[in-house]
Coordinates of C-alpha atoms and ligand atoms in Angstrom, one line a residue:
M11 CA 4.3 29.9 -58.2
A12 CA 4.9 26.1 -58.2
N13 CA 1.5 25.5 -56.6
M14 CA -0.2 27.8 -59.0
A15 CA 1.4 26.2 -62.0
A16 CA 0.4 22.7 -60.8
E17 CA -3.1 23.7 -60.2
K18 CA -3.1 25.5 -64.0
V19 CA -2.1 22.3 -65.4
E20 CA -4.6 20.2 -63.5
M21 CA -7.5 22.6 -64.3
A22 CA -6.5 22.4 -68.0
V23 CA -6.5 18.5 -68.0
L24 CA -9.9 18.4 -66.3
K25 CA -11.3 20.8 -69.0
G26 CA -9.7 18.8 -71.8
E27 CA -11.2 15.8 -70.4
E28 CA -14.5 17.3 -70.2
A29 CA -14.4 18.5 -73.7
A30 CA -13.3 15.0 -74.8
C31 CA -16.1 13.5 -73.1
A32 CA -18.5 16.0 -74.8
G33 CA -17.1 15.1 -78.1
L34 CA -17.4 11.4 -77.4
Q35 CA -21.1 11.8 -76.5
L36 CA -21.8 13.5 -79.9
A37 CA -19.9 10.4 -81.8
I38 CA -22.1 7.6 -80.2
L39 CA -25.5 9.2 -81.1
D40 CA -26.1 6.7 -83.9
P41 CA -28.1 3.6 -83.1
H42 CA -25.1 1.5 -83.6
V43 CA -21.7 2.5 -82.4
A44 CA -19.8 3.6 -85.5
P45 CA -16.0 2.9 -85.3
E46 CA -15.2 5.5 -88.1
R47 CA -16.8 8.2 -85.8
I48 CA -15.0 7.1 -82.9
E49 CA -11.6 7.1 -85.1
A50 CA -12.6 10.7 -86.1
W51 CA -13.2 11.6 -82.4
K52 CA -9.9 10.1 -81.5
R53 CA -8.0 11.9 -84.1
Q54 CA -9.5 15.3 -82.6
T55 CA -8.6 14.2 -79.1
P56 CA -4.9 13.7 -78.8
I57 CA -4.8 13.5 -75.0
F58 CA -6.2 9.9 -75.1
D59 CA -4.5 7.2 -77.3
R60 CA -6.7 4.2 -76.5
A61 CA -10.6 4.2 -76.0
Y62 CA -12.8 1.3 -74.9
L63 CA -16.5 1.4 -74.8
F64 CA -18.8 -1.2 -73.3
D65 CA -22.6 -1.2 -72.7
R66 CA -24.1 -2.1 -69.5
S67 CA -24.2 -5.9 -70.1
G68 CA -20.4 -5.7 -70.4
K69 CA -20.4 -6.0 -74.1
L70 CA -17.4 -4.4 -75.9
L71 CA -18.8 -2.0 -78.4
Y72 CA -15.5 -0.3 -79.4
P73 CA -12.6 -1.6 -80.5
A74 CA -14.1 -4.5 -82.6
Q75 CA -11.4 -6.7 -80.5
V76 CA -8.8 -6.7 -77.9
S77 CA -5.8 -8.7 -77.0
E78 CA -6.2 -11.4 -74.5
P79 CA -4.2 -9.7 -71.6
E80 CA -6.0 -6.3 -72.5
A81 CA -9.2 -8.1 -72.2
T82 CA -8.4 -9.3 -68.8
T83 CA -7.2 -6.0 -67.3
L84 CA -10.6 -4.3 -68.8
A85 CA -12.6 -7.1 -67.3
A86 CA -11.0 -6.6 -63.9
L87 CA -11.5 -2.7 -64.1
R88 CA -15.3 -3.2 -65.0
G89 CA -15.5 -5.7 -62.1
E90 CA -14.7 -2.6 -59.9
I91 CA -17.6 -0.3 -61.3
A92 CA -20.4 -0.4 -58.9
P93 CA -23.9 -0.2 -60.2
G94 CA -24.2 3.2 -58.6
F95 CA -21.6 4.6 -60.8
W96 CA -23.7 3.7 -63.8
D97 CA -26.8 5.2 -62.4
R98 CA -25.0 8.4 -61.5
G99 CA -23.2 8.9 -64.6
G100 CA -19.9 8.8 -62.9
R101 CA -16.4 9.8 -63.9
R102 CA -13.1 8.9 -62.2
H103 CA -9.3 8.3 -62.7
V104 CA -7.9 4.9 -62.4
R105 CA -4.3 3.4 -62.9
L106 CA -4.3 1.2 -66.1
E107 CA -0.8 -0.3 -66.6
E108 CA 1.5 2.4 -66.5
Q109 CA -1.0 5.0 -67.6
V110 CA -3.9 6.8 -66.1
A111 CA -7.2 6.2 -67.5
L112 CA -10.6 8.0 -67.4
V113 CA -13.6 6.0 -66.7
S114 CA -16.6 7.6 -67.5
V115 CA -20.3 6.7 -68.0
I116 CA -21.5 8.5 -71.4
Q117 CA -25.1 8.9 -71.8
G118 CA -27.3 10.0 -74.8
S119 CA -26.6 6.6 -76.9
P120 CA -29.8 4.9 -78.2
L121 CA -28.0 1.7 -76.8
G122 CA -28.5 3.2 -73.3
R123 CA -25.6 4.1 -71.1
L124 CA -22.3 3.4 -72.1
L125 CA -18.9 3.0 -70.1
A126 CA -15.8 4.7 -71.8
I127 CA -12.5 3.6 -70.7
L128 CA -10.0 6.4 -72.1
V129 CA -6.3 5.8 -71.9
R130 CA -4.2 8.9 -71.6
S131 CA -1.5 9.7 -74.2
E132 CA 1.6 10.8 -72.5
Q133 CA 2.6 12.7 -75.5
G134 CA -0.8 14.0 -76.3
L135 CA -1.1 15.3 -72.8
R136 CA 2.4 17.2 -73.1
R137 CA 1.8 18.7 -76.4
D138 CA -1.8 19.7 -75.9
I139 CA -2.0 20.4 -72.5
I140 CA 1.1 21.0 -70.3
E141 CA 3.2 22.9 -72.9
K142 CA 0.4 25.4 -73.6
T143 CA -0.7 25.7 -69.9
L144 CA 3.1 26.3 -68.6
V145 CA 4.3 28.7 -71.6
G146 CA 4.6 32.1 -70.2
L147 CA 4.9 30.8 -66.5
E148 CA 8.7 30.6 -67.0
G149 CA 10.4 33.3 -65.0
Q150 CA 14.2 32.8 -64.1
S151 CA 13.3 29.3 -63.0
V152 CA 12.7 26.4 -65.2
V153 CA 9.3 24.4 -64.7
A154 CA 9.3 20.7 -65.3
V155 CA 6.8 18.0 -65.3
L156 CA 8.0 14.6 -63.8
D157 CA 6.5 11.3 -63.8
G158 CA 6.3 8.8 -60.8
S159 CA 9.9 7.5 -61.5
D160 CA 11.1 11.1 -62.0
R161 CA 11.2 10.9 -65.7
V162 CA 11.1 14.4 -67.3
I163 CA 7.8 14.4 -69.4
Y164 CA 8.3 18.3 -70.0
A165 CA 10.9 20.8 -69.5
A166 CA 10.9 24.2 -70.8
R167 CA 14.5 24.4 -71.0
P168 CA 17.1 21.8 -70.9
L169 CA 17.6 20.8 -67.0
E170 CA 21.5 19.8 -67.2
R171 CA 23.3 21.9 -64.5
S172 CA 20.2 23.2 -63.3
Q173 CA 19.6 22.8 -59.4
H174 CA 16.5 21.3 -58.3
V175 CA 14.6 23.9 -56.0
L176 CA 11.2 22.1 -55.0
T177 CA 8.7 19.8 -56.1
V178 CA 4.9 19.9 -55.5
A179 CA 2.3 17.2 -56.5
F180 CA -0.8 17.6 -58.6
G181 CA -4.1 16.7 -57.8
E182 CA -6.3 13.6 -58.3
A183 CA -6.1 14.1 -62.3
L184 CA -2.6 13.5 -62.5
P185 CA -2.0 11.0 -59.6
S186 CA 1.7 10.0 -59.9
W187 CA 3.2 13.1 -61.6
R188 CA 4.7 16.0 -60.0
L189 CA 5.8 19.6 -60.9
A190 CA 9.5 20.4 -60.2
L191 CA 10.9 24.0 -60.2
Y192 CA 14.7 24.1 -61.2
A193 CA 17.1 27.1 -60.9
P194 CA 19.2 27.3 -64.1
A195 CA 23.1 27.2 -63.5
G196 CA 24.6 30.3 -61.7
V197 CA 21.0 31.1 -60.4
S198 CA 21.1 29.2 -57.1
P199 CA 18.2 29.9 -54.9
R200 CA 20.6 30.8 -52.3
D201 CA 22.1 33.4 -54.6
A202 CA 18.8 34.8 -55.5
V203 CA 17.9 35.0 -51.8
R204 CA 21.1 36.9 -51.1
R205 CA 20.6 39.3 -54.2
Q206 CA 16.9 40.0 -53.1
T207 CA 18.3 40.5 -49.5
V208 CA 21.0 42.9 -50.7
L209 CA 18.4 44.6 -52.7
F210 CA 15.8 44.9 -50.2
T211 CA 18.4 46.3 -47.7
A212 CA 19.5 48.9 -50.0
V213 CA 15.9 50.1 -50.8
L214 CA 15.3 50.1 -47.2
I215 CA 18.2 52.2 -46.4
L216 CA 17.6 54.7 -49.2
L217 CA 13.9 54.9 -47.9
L218 CA 15.2 55.5 -44.5
G219 CA 17.7 58.2 -45.9
V220 CA 14.7 59.9 -47.9
I221 CA 12.8 60.0 -44.6
A222 CA 15.6 61.1 -42.4
L223 CA 16.1 64.0 -45.1
G224 CA 12.5 64.9 -45.2
L225 CA 12.4 64.9 -41.5
G226 CA 15.3 67.2 -41.5
A227 CA 14.1 69.6 -44.0
S228 CA 10.7 70.0 -42.3
Y229 CA 12.6 70.5 -38.9
R230 CA 14.6 73.3 -40.7
L231 CA 11.6 74.7 -42.2
V232 CA 9.5 74.6 -39.1
R233 CA 12.4 76.2 -37.1
R234 CA 13.1 79.0 -39.8
E235 CA 9.2 79.6 -39.7
S236 CA 9.4 80.1 -35.9
E237 CA 12.5 82.2 -36.2
M238 CA 10.8 84.3 -38.9
A239 CA 7.7 84.6 -36.5
R240 CA 9.8 85.7 -33.7
L241 CA 11.9 88.2 -35.7
K242 CA 8.6 89.6 -37.2
S243 CA 7.1 90.3 -33.5
D244 CA 10.7 91.7 -32.6
F245 CA 10.4 94.1 -35.6
V246 CA 6.9 95.3 -34.6
A247 CA 8.0 95.9 -31.0
N248 CA 11.0 97.7 -32.2
V249 CA 9.5 99.8 -34.7
S250 CA 6.7 100.9 -32.2
H251 CA 9.4 101.8 -29.8
D252 CA 11.3 103.7 -32.4
L253 CA 8.4 105.7 -33.3
K254 CA 7.3 106.3 -29.9
T255 CA 10.7 107.9 -28.8
P256 CA 10.8 110.6 -31.3
V257 CA 7.1 111.4 -31.1
A258 CA 7.4 111.8 -27.2
L259 CA 10.6 114.1 -27.6
I260 CA 8.8 116.4 -30.4
R261 CA 5.7 116.6 -28.1
M262 CA 7.6 117.4 -24.9
F263 CA 10.0 120.1 -26.4
G264 CA 7.0 121.1 -28.5
E265 CA 4.8 121.6 -25.3
T266 CA 7.6 123.5 -23.4
L267 CA 8.0 126.0 -26.2
E268 CA 4.2 126.5 -26.5
M269 CA 4.1 127.4 -22.8
N270 CA 7.1 129.5 -23.3
R271 CA 8.9 128.1 -20.5
V272 CA 12.3 128.6 -22.2
P273 CA 14.9 130.6 -20.2
N274 CA 16.8 131.9 -23.3
E275 CA 17.0 132.1 -27.1
A276 CA 20.0 129.6 -27.2
T277 CA 17.9 126.9 -25.5
R278 CA 14.9 127.9 -27.5
R279 CA 17.1 127.2 -30.6
E280 CA 18.4 124.0 -29.2
Y281 CA 14.8 122.8 -28.7
Y282 CA 13.8 123.6 -32.2
G283 CA 17.0 121.6 -33.4
V284 CA 15.6 118.8 -31.2
I285 CA 12.5 118.8 -32.7
A286 CA 13.8 119.0 -36.4
R287 CA 16.2 116.2 -35.8
E288 CA 13.8 113.8 -34.2
S289 CA 11.3 114.6 -37.0
E290 CA 14.1 113.8 -39.5
R291 CA 14.7 110.4 -37.8
L292 CA 10.8 109.8 -37.8
T293 CA 10.8 110.4 -41.5
R294 CA 13.7 108.2 -42.2
L295 CA 12.2 105.4 -40.0
I296 CA 8.8 105.7 -41.8
D297 CA 10.5 105.9 -45.1
N298 CA 12.4 102.8 -44.2
V299 CA 9.3 100.9 -43.2
L300 CA 7.1 101.9 -46.0
D301 CA 9.9 101.2 -48.7
F302 CA 10.4 97.6 -47.0
S303 CA 6.9 96.9 -47.2
R304 CA 6.8 97.9 -50.9
I305 CA 9.8 95.5 -51.5
E306 CA 8.2 92.9 -49.7
G307 CA 5.0 93.3 -51.8
G308 CA 7.0 93.7 -54.9
R309 CA 5.9 97.1 -55.6
Q310 CA 9.1 99.1 -55.2
R311 CA 10.4 100.9 -58.3
Y312 CA 13.2 102.9 -58.7
E313 CA 14.0 105.8 -61.1
I314 CA 17.3 105.2 -62.3
A315 CA 19.3 107.6 -64.3
R316 CA 22.7 108.7 -65.0
G317 CA 24.3 111.3 -62.6
H318 CA 27.0 112.3 -60.3
L319 CA 27.5 110.6 -57.0
E320 CA 29.6 113.3 -55.3
P321 CA 26.4 115.8 -54.4
V322 CA 24.5 112.5 -53.2
V323 CA 27.1 111.6 -50.9
H324 CA 27.3 115.0 -49.4
E325 CA 23.6 115.4 -49.0
A326 CA 23.3 112.2 -47.3
I327 CA 26.0 113.3 -44.8
E328 CA 24.9 116.7 -44.4
A329 CA 21.3 115.5 -43.3
F330 CA 23.2 114.0 -40.2
R331 CA 25.5 117.1 -39.6
Y332 CA 23.8 117.9 -36.6
P333 CA 23.4 114.7 -34.7
L334 CA 26.9 113.8 -35.6
A335 CA 28.4 117.1 -34.2
Q336 CA 25.9 116.7 -31.3
Q337 CA 27.1 113.3 -30.4
G338 CA 30.8 114.0 -30.7
F339 CA 31.5 112.3 -34.0
K340 CA 34.4 113.1 -36.2
V341 CA 33.6 112.6 -39.8
H342 CA 36.1 112.4 -42.8
V343 CA 34.5 112.6 -46.0
E344 CA 36.6 112.1 -49.2
V345 CA 35.0 111.9 -52.6
E346 CA 37.5 111.2 -55.5
P347 CA 37.7 114.2 -58.1
D348 CA 36.2 113.2 -61.5
L349 CA 34.1 110.3 -60.6
P350 CA 32.6 108.8 -63.4
E351 CA 28.8 109.1 -63.9
V352 CA 26.8 106.1 -62.6
A353 CA 23.3 105.1 -63.1
L354 CA 21.2 105.8 -59.9
D355 CA 18.2 106.6 -58.2
T356 CA 19.4 109.6 -56.2
E357 CA 16.9 109.3 -53.3
A358 CA 17.2 105.6 -53.0
I359 CA 21.1 105.9 -52.8
K360 CA 20.6 108.7 -50.2
Q361 CA 18.5 106.4 -48.3
A362 CA 21.0 103.6 -48.4
L363 CA 23.9 105.8 -47.2
A364 CA 21.8 107.2 -44.8
N365 CA 21.0 103.7 -43.2
L366 CA 24.7 103.0 -43.3
V367 CA 25.6 106.3 -41.5
D368 CA 23.0 105.8 -39.0
N369 CA 24.1 102.5 -38.3
A370 CA 27.7 103.8 -37.8
M371 CA 26.5 106.0 -35.3
K372 CA 24.3 103.6 -33.5
Y373 CA 27.0 101.0 -33.1
S374 CA 29.8 103.2 -32.0
D375 CA 31.1 103.2 -28.5
A376 CA 33.8 105.5 -27.1
R377 CA 35.9 106.1 -30.4
R378 CA 33.5 108.3 -32.5
H379 CA 35.1 108.3 -36.1
I380 CA 33.2 107.9 -39.1
G381 CA 34.8 107.7 -42.7
V382 CA 33.0 108.3 -46.0
T383 CA 35.1 107.8 -49.2
A384 CA 33.9 107.3 -52.6
R385 CA 36.4 106.3 -55.4
R386 CA 36.7 104.6 -58.7
V387 CA 38.4 101.0 -58.6
G388 CA 38.2 99.3 -62.2
G389 CA 34.8 99.0 -63.6
E390 CA 33.1 100.3 -60.5
V391 CA 32.7 103.0 -58.0
R392 CA 33.0 102.3 -54.2
I393 CA 31.5 103.9 -51.6
E394 CA 32.8 103.2 -48.3
I395 CA 31.2 104.0 -44.8
S396 CA 33.5 103.0 -42.1
D397 CA 33.5 103.2 -38.2
E398 CA 35.5 102.4 -35.1
G399 CA 32.7 100.9 -33.3
I400 CA 31.6 97.5 -31.8
G401 CA 32.3 95.6 -35.0
I402 CA 30.5 92.3 -36.3
A403 CA 31.7 88.8 -35.8
A404 CA 32.5 87.0 -39.1
R405 CA 29.7 84.4 -38.7
E406 CA 27.2 87.1 -38.6
H407 CA 28.5 88.9 -41.9
A408 CA 26.0 87.3 -44.2
R409 CA 22.8 87.1 -41.8
I410 CA 22.9 91.1 -41.1
F411 CA 21.4 91.6 -44.8
E412 CA 18.5 89.3 -43.8
K413 CA 15.4 91.0 -43.0
F414 CA 14.4 91.6 -39.5
Y415 CA 17.8 90.2 -38.4
R416 CA 19.7 91.9 -35.4
I417 CA 22.5 90.6 -33.8
G418 CA 22.1 88.9 -30.3
R419 CA 20.4 91.4 -27.8
S420 CA 23.5 92.2 -25.8
E421 CA 25.5 94.0 -28.4
T422 CA 22.5 95.8 -29.7
Q423 CA 20.9 96.4 -26.1
G424 CA 20.0 100.1 -25.8
R425 CA 20.5 100.6 -29.6
R426 CA 17.1 101.4 -31.4
G427 CA 16.7 99.7 -34.8
S428 CA 14.1 97.6 -36.7
G429 CA 16.4 95.2 -38.4
V430 CA 15.4 96.2 -41.9
G431 CA 18.1 98.7 -42.5
L432 CA 20.6 96.5 -44.2
A433 CA 18.3 94.5 -46.1
L434 CA 17.0 97.6 -47.5
V435 CA 20.4 98.7 -48.5
K436 CA 21.2 95.5 -50.0
H437 CA 17.9 95.7 -52.2
I438 CA 18.6 99.1 -53.3
V439 CA 22.2 98.6 -54.2
E440 CA 21.3 95.3 -56.1
A441 CA 18.5 97.3 -58.1
H442 CA 21.4 99.3 -59.3
G443 CA 23.2 96.2 -60.6
G444 CA 25.9 96.5 -57.6
R445 CA 26.3 94.8 -54.3
V446 CA 27.0 95.5 -50.7
T447 CA 29.9 93.9 -48.7
V448 CA 31.1 94.4 -45.2
D449 CA 34.5 94.0 -43.6
S450 CA 34.4 94.0 -39.7
R451 CA 35.9 92.7 -36.6
P452 CA 34.5 92.6 -33.1
G453 CA 35.9 95.5 -31.2
E454 CA 37.7 97.2 -34.1
G455 CA 34.9 98.7 -36.2
S456 CA 33.1 98.0 -39.4
R457 CA 33.4 99.0 -43.1
F458 CA 30.5 98.8 -45.4
T459 CA 31.2 99.0 -49.1
I460 CA 28.6 99.9 -52.0
H461 CA 29.9 98.8 -55.2
L462 CA 28.3 100.5 -58.2
P463 CA 29.1 99.6 -61.8
V464 CA 30.3 102.3 -64.2
P465 CA 28.1 102.0 -67.3
A466 CA 30.0 101.5 -70.7
V467 CA 30.4 105.1 -72.1
P468 CA 27.9 105.3 -74.9
Ligands
LIG3 P1 19.1 97.7 -37.2 O1 18.0 98.6 -37.3 O2 19.1 96.6 -36.0 O3 20.3 98.6 -37.1 P2 20.2 96.8 -39.7 O4 19.6 95.8 -40.7 O5 20.6 98.2 -40.1 O6 19.1 96.9 -38.5 O7 21.4 95.9 -39.1 C1 21.1 94.7 -38.7 C2 22.2 94.4 -37.5 O8 23.3 94.4 -38.1 C3 22.2 95.5 -36.3 O9 21.2 95.1 -35.6 C4 23.4 95.4 -36.0 O10 23.7 94.2 -34.9 C5 24.3 94.9 -36.9 N1 25.2 96.1 -37.7 C6 24.8 96.9 -38.7 N2 25.6 97.9 -38.8 C7 26.6 97.9 -38.0 C8 27.6 98.6 -37.6 N3 28.1 99.7 -38.4 N4 28.6 98.0 -36.7 C9 28.2 96.8 -35.8 N5 27.0 96.3 -36.0 C10 26.2 96.6 -37.0

């Protein structure tokens, strides 16, 4: 910044001098050098406070006269001017007493080429060039211009109690002067550097934190996506398997009946039973998958109207009467009398209950008890389906309601399922303004509860 400021000042000085010489050239166009015109030029050119004009023979054309010591100095200076300088129309800076003078050959006068010795005015230079150039460059630090003996020529602000930071030299146009940077009190460069370091480190740490968070989020996203892809492919495999089994059974028993290879009427009835049961299972599975796909596509609609829960619960259990009995389940159904009406889509609630009963059967081992109760608790009706089966670890309670999710293969091994049953139950119940909860412990059994709100009496 200091170098840039010094360069700017130097450029401005050279430009100022260029303009001053052009002005002087205009002022000496008369056949005789007219002192008034040069005086007028001097008034417009504050960067010089003295001007001397000589012709090539060494005759002083302006001012009319000079003091003895002045004349000696000027004569010595003129002595240094080589003829080549005259011919080239040269321009250079020289030291004159304590000041810097610009020696320049001015052309265009009828008297031939003239030599101008222009002595700089420190004040004029400060006001006209330095101040104008350095204004606006001030940041936190103070910029100052010093002369050869460290005297302050210009400072934007008082320098007392400021700390010197660095100094840079100007070029040839300002030979002994220098530009210095000062830090105001309390803004020591060390403090500034420390502050910047702290800021930089904080920003860096923040940036690293954001990057780490981003990486973590992407990792989680990728893991979730690949988990979802795995679950989907499991789902397809499970559904295909679930479809194949009942179809194979129906076909096998159907063919046996067709070929009339049934020993007696009781066996025949049993075979019809198997076919009916397996087709029911097939229907349930297909309904589940279709409903699930409608939910995923946002196309599922429920027809919700006020109605009684009691027949719905009984019908749902009744559909399982045969498999329950056949697999040796004891079922205890208890529906509180005078349950209030609730808003419900009968078929959807039946499907939710069927999924819960189906699970209770699937995930029961030796203790084959299933309880179904419906009762009013406060502002809601609760339907509970409980079993004494394998149970579910607490950490899985939330996840089992996610689509495609099935608990680790070992527990569900040999148990058919698609992993969308509970997701469907949750969707149906929530569409009714209710919720579904689970209470379960491994080895003890599970209790799923559907909470349905009782509407305010109109
Ligand atoms: P699935 O078709 O696998 O039964 P669900 O969505 O119905 O899918 O259930 C998700 C998972 O929750 C099941 O795979 C099973 O591990 C567990 N689960 C559901 N109901 C029960 C239950 N009554 N007892 C033990 N585990 C259950």
